[in-house]
Coordinates of C-alpha atoms in Angstrom, one line a residue:
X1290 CA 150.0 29.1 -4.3
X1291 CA 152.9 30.1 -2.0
X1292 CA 152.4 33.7 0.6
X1293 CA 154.8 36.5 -0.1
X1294 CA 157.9 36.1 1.9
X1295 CA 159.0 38.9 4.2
X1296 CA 160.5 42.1 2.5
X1297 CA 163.1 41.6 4.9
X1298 CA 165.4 38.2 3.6
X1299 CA 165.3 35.0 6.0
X1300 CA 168.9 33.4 5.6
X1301 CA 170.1 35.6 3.2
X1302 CA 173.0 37.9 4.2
X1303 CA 173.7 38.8 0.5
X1304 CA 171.1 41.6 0.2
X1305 CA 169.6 44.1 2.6
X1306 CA 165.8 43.6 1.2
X1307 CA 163.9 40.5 -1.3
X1308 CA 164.1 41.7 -4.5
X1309 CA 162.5 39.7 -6.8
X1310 CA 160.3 36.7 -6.7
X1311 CA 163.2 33.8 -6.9
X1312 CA 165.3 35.2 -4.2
X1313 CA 163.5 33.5 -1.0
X1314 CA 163.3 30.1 -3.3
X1315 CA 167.0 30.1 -3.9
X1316 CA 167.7 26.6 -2.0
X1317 CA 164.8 25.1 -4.3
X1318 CA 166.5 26.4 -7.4
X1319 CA 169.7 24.8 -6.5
X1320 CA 167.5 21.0 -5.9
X1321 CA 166.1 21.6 -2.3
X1322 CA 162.5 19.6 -2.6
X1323 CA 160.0 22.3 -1.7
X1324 CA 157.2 21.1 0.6
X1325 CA 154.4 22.6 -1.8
X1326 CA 155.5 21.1 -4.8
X1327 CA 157.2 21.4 -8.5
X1328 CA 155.0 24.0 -9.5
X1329 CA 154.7 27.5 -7.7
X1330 CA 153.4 31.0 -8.2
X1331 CA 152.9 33.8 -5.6
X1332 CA 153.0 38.2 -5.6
X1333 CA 156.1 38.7 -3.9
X1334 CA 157.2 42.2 -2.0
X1335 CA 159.8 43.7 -3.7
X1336 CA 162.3 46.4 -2.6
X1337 CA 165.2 47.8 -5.2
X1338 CA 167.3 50.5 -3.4
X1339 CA 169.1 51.0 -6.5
X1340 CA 166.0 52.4 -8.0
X1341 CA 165.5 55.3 -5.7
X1342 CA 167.6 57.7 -7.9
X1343 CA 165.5 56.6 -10.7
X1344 CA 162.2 57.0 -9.4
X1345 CA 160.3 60.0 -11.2
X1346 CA 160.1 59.1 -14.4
X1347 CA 156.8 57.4 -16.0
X1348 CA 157.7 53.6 -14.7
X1349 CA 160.5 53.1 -12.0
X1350 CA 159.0 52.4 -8.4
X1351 CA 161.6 51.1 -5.4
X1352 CA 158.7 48.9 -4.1
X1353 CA 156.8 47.0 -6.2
X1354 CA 154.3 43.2 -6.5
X1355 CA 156.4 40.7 -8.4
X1356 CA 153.6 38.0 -10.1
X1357 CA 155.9 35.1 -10.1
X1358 CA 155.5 31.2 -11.4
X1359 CA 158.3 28.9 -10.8
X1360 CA 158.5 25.3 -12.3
X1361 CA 161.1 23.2 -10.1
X1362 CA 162.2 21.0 -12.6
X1363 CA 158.9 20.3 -14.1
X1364 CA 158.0 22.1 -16.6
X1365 CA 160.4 24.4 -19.1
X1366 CA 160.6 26.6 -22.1
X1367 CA 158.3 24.4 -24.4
X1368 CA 155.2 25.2 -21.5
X1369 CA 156.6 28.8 -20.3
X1370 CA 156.4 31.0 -23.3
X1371 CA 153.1 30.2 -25.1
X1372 CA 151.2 30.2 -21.0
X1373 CA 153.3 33.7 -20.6
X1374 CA 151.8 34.6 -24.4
X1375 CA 148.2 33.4 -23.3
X1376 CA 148.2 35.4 -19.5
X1377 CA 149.1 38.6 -21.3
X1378 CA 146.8 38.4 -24.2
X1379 CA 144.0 36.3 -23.2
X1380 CA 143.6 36.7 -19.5
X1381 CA 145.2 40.7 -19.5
X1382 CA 143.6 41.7 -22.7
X1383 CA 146.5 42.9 -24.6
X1384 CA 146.6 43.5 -27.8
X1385 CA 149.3 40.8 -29.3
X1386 CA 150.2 43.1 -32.1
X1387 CA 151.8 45.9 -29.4
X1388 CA 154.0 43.1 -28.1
X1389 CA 157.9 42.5 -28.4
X1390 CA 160.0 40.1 -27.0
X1391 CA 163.7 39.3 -26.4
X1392 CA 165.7 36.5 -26.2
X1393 CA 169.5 35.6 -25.0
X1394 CA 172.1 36.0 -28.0
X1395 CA 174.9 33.6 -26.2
X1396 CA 177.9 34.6 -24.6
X1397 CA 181.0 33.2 -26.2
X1398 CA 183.6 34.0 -23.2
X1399 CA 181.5 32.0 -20.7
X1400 CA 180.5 29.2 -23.8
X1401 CA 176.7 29.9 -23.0
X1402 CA 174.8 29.3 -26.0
X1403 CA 172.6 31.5 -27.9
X1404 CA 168.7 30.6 -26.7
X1405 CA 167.4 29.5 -30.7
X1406 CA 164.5 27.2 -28.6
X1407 CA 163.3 30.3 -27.4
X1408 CA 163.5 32.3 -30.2
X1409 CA 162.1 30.2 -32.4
X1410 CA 159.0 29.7 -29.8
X1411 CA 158.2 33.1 -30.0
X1412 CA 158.2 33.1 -33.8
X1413 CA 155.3 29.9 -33.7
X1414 CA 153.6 31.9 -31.1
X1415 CA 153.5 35.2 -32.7
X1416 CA 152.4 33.2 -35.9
X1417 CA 149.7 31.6 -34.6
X1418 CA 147.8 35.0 -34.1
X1419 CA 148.6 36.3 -37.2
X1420 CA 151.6 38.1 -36.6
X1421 CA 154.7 38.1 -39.0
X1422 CA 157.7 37.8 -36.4
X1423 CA 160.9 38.8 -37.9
X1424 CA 163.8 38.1 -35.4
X1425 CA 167.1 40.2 -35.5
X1426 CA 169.7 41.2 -33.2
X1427 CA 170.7 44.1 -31.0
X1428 CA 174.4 45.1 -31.2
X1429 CA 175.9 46.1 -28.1
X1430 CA 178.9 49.3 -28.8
X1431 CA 180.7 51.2 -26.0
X1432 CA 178.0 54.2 -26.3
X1433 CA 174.9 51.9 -26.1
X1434 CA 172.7 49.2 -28.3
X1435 CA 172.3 50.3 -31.8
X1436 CA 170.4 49.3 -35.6
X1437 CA 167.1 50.2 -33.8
X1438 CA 163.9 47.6 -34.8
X1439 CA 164.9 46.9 -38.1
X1440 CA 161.5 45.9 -38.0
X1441 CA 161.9 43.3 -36.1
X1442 CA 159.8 41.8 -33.4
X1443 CA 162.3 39.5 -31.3
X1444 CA 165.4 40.7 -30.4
X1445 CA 168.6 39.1 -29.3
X1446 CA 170.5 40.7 -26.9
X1447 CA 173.6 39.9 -24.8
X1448 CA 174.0 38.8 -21.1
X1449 CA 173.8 42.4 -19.9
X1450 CA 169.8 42.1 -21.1
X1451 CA 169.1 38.8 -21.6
X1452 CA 170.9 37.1 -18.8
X1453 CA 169.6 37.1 -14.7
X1454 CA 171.2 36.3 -11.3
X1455 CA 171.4 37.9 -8.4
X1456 CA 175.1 39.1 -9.4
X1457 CA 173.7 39.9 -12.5
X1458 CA 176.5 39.2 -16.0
X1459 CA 177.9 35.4 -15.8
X1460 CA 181.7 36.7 -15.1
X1461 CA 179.8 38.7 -12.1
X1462 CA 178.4 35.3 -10.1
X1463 CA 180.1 34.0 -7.4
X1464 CA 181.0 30.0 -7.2
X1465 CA 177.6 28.4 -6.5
X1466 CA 175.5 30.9 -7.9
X1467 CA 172.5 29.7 -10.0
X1468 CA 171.3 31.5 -13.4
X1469 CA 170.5 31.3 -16.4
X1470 CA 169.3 33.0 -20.1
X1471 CA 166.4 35.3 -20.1
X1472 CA 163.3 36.3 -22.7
X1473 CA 161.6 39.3 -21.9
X1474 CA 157.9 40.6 -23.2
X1475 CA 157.8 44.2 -23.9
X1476 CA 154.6 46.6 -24.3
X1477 CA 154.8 49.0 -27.0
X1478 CA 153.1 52.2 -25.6
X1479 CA 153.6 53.9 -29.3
X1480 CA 154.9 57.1 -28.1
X1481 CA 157.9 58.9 -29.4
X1482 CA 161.1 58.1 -29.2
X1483 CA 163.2 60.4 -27.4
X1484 CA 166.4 60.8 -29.1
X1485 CA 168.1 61.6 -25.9
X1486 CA 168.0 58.1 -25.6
X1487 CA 170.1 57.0 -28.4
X1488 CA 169.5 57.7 -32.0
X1489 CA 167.4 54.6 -32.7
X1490 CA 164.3 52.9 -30.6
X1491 CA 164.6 49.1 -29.6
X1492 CA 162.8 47.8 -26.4
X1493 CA 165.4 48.2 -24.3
X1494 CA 165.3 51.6 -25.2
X1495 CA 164.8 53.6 -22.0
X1496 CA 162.7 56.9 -23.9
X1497 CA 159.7 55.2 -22.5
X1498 CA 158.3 53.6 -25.8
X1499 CA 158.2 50.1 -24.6
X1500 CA 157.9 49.0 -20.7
X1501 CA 158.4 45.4 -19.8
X1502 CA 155.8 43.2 -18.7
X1503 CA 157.0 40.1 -18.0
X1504 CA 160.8 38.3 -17.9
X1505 CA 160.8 34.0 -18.2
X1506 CA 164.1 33.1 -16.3
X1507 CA 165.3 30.0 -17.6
X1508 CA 167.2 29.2 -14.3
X1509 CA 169.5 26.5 -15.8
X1510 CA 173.2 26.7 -14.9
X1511 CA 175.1 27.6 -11.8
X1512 CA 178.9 28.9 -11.5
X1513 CA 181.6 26.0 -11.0
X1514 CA 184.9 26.4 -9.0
X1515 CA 186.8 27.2 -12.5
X1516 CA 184.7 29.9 -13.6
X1517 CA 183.1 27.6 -16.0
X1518 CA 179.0 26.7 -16.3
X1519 CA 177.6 23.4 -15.3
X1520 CA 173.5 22.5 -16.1
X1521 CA 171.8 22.0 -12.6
X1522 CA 170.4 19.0 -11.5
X1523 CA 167.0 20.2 -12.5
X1524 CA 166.1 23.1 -15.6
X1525 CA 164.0 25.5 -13.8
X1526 CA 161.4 28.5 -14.7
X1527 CA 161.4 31.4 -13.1
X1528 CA 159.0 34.1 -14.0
X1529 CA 158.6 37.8 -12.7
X1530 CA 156.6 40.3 -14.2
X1531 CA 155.9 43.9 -12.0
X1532 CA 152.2 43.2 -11.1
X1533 CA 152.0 47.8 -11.5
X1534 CA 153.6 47.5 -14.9
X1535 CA 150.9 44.9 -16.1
X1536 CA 148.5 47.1 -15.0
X1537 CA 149.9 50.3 -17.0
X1538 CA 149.8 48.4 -19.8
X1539 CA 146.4 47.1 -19.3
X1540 CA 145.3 50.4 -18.9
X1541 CA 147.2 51.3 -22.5
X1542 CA 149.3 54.4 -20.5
X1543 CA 152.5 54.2 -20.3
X1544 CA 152.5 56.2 -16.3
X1545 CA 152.4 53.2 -13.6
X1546 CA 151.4 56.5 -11.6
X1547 CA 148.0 56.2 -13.0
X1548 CA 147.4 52.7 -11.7
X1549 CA 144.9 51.7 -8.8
X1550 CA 147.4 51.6 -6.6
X1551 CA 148.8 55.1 -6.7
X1552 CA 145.6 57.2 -7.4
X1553 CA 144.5 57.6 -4.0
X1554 CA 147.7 58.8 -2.3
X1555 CA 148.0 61.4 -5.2
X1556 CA 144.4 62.5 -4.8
X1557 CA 145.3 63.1 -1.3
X1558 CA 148.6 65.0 -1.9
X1559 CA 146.7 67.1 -4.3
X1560 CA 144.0 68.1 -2.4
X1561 CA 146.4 68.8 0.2
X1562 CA 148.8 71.2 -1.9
X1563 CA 146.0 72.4 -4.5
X1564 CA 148.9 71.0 -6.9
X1565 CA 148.0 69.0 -10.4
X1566 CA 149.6 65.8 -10.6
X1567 CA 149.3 66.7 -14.7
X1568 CA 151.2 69.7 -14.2
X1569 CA 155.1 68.8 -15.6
X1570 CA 156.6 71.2 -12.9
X1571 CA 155.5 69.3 -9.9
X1572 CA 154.9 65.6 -11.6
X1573 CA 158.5 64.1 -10.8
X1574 CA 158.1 65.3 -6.7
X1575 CA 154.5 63.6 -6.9
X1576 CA 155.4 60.5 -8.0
X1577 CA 158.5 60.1 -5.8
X1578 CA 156.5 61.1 -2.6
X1579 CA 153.8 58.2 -3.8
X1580 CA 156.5 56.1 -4.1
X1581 CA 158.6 56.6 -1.3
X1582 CA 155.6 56.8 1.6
X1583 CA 154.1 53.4 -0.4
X1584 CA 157.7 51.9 0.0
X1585 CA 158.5 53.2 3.9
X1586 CA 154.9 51.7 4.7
X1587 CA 155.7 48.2 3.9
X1588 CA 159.3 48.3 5.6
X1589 CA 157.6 49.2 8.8
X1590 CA 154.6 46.3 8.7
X1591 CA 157.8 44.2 8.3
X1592 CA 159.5 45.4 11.1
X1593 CA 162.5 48.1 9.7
X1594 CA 162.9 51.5 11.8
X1595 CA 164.8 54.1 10.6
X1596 CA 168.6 54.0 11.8
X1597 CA 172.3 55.0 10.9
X1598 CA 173.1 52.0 8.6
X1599 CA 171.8 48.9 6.4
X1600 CA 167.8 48.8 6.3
X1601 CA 167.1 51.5 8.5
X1602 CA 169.0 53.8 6.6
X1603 CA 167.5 53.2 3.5
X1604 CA 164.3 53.5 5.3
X1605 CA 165.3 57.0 6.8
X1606 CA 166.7 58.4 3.2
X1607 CA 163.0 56.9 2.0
X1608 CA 161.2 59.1 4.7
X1609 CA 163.7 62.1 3.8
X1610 CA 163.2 62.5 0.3
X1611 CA 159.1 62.2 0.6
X1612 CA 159.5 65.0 3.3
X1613 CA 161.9 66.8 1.2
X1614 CA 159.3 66.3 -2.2
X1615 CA 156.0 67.1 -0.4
X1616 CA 157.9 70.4 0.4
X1617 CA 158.4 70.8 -3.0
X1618 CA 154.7 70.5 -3.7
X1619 CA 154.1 73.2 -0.8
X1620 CA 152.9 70.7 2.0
X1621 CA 152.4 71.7 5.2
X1622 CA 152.4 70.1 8.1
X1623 CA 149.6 71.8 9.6
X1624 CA 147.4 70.8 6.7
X1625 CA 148.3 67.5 5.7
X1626 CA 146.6 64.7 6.6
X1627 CA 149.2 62.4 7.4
X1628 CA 147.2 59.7 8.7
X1629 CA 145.6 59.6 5.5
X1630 CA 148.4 59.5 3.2
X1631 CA 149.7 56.5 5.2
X1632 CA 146.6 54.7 4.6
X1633 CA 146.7 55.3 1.0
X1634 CA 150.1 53.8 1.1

């Protein structure tokens, strides 16, 4: 068991915040020996700027607890999915039937192959509880993924789903960058799709249907001077899965605003507005202000302050749109308990 690393990177100039789990174990991807060993887990501190504009809808948050396990050459596919399988159903309780998983469907211009081991895992797995896995594949057009389930329950899908780096797509990594093929596990809530969406449901459908759960890196390759793919020294695992999302689908509700971990900053902002978090009008300002204080909170026990540029801006625009949403929700300053709220967060 490894601590959470700063949410501030150490030796890393290539991103203003950590995150995921692998990023601060980067040089023991690429071979370095780590001084606890082969076999590591930890909940990392996790920051996503990118998310802010998407925070307000039932399961985007720009901070969140990534539950990661790492096998450092050790351990591989054979060992990762069916211990993923058993901590989600056995240890978490879910319900194997309201699970769905995807797998990498190869990408010919980089002459990655298609993942079959890992597909074909999840077909043994899914079997052994009594579960007919059909396994089909997700086209990708110009307006989106289409063919919906096709009542399937493993999907293929290309590098833009089933692929992970820190660039993100193979053509996108720089020389010396590790990654490698992906399979995702994927809740199925049951609610309706949204056709707004798309026309069909698959889950990487964002209507809100499915939310993922976990995602088994299969840190394997890194980028060559030529553009080309080599194997690393040694086949690593890397897993993440977003320790609030768990817990939404633990709970069987599809809002990660309902977890633990948000319910007492909400109580607090409703009591202080006399607003309903179950009222549609106000919903999206209470969950960005939950968000955002939870977020700024963290960046200052690690040290940000709010400035012009790089962390400090993000950490001002944080504070800004929590001020600007509690106004939303009629907040006052000469009734909000402040101190509180930060507590909560």
């Amino acid at each position: 068991h490894i601590p959470s690393a700063p949410i501030t990177p150490l030796n890393d100039p290539t991103t203003l915040f950590v995150g995921s789990g692998m990023q601060p174990l980067v040089p023991y991807l690429l071979g370095e020996p780590h001084p606890s060993g082969n076999r590591l887990v930890n909940s990392q501190k996790s920051f996503r700027a990118e998310d802010i504009d998407e925070v307000g809808d039932n399961r985007h948050t720009t901070f969140f607890e990534m539950l990661g396990n790492w096998s450092l050459g050790d351990y591989f596919k054979q060992e990762q999915l069916p211990w993923v399988f058993e901590f989600l159903t056995s240890e978490i309780g879910l319900d194997p039937n309201r699970l769905y998983t995807t797998v990498f469907k190869g990408d010919e211009k980089n002459n990655v192959p298609k993942d079959e081991e890992s597909a074909a895992l999840w077909v043994k797995l899914f079997a052994e509880r009594g579960i007919e896995a059909t396994v089909v594949e997700i086209g990708a057009e110009a307006d989106g993924y289409v063919k919906g389930m096709q009542g399937g329950r493993i999907f293929y899908y290309n590098a833009k789903k089933n692929w992970w780096s820190r660039a993100g797509v193979p053509e996108n990594m720089p020389v010396g960058e590790p990654g490698g093929p992906d399979s995702e596990v994927f809740y199925d809530f049951g609610t309706e799709h949204d056709p707004k969406w798309g026309a069909e449901c698959h889950p990487n459908c964002d209507c809100g249907r499915f939310m993922e759960s976990g995602n088994s890196v299969f840190m394997q390759y890194i980028k060559q001077e030529d553009g080309s793919f080599a194997l690393l020294p040694k086949l690593n695992v890397d897993f993440g899965g977003g320790l609030e999302r768990i817990a939404a689908a633990s709970n069987d509700d599809s809002d990660v605003f309902r977890t633990d971990v948000f319910s007492e900053i909400i109580d607090l902002l409703s009591r202080d507005t006399g607003k309903s978090y179950d009222d549609e009008s106000y919903k999206r300002s209470f969950r960005i202000v939950a968000d955002h204080m939870r977020a700024a909170t963290v960046m200052l026990g690690d040290g940000v302050r709010p400035a012009n540029s790089d962390r400090g801006y993000i950490l001002r625009r944080l504070i800004r749109r929590a001020s600007q949403h509690a106004q939303k929700l009629g907040i006052a300053s000469e009734n909000a308990d402040v101190s509180a709220l930060v507590r909560a967060s």
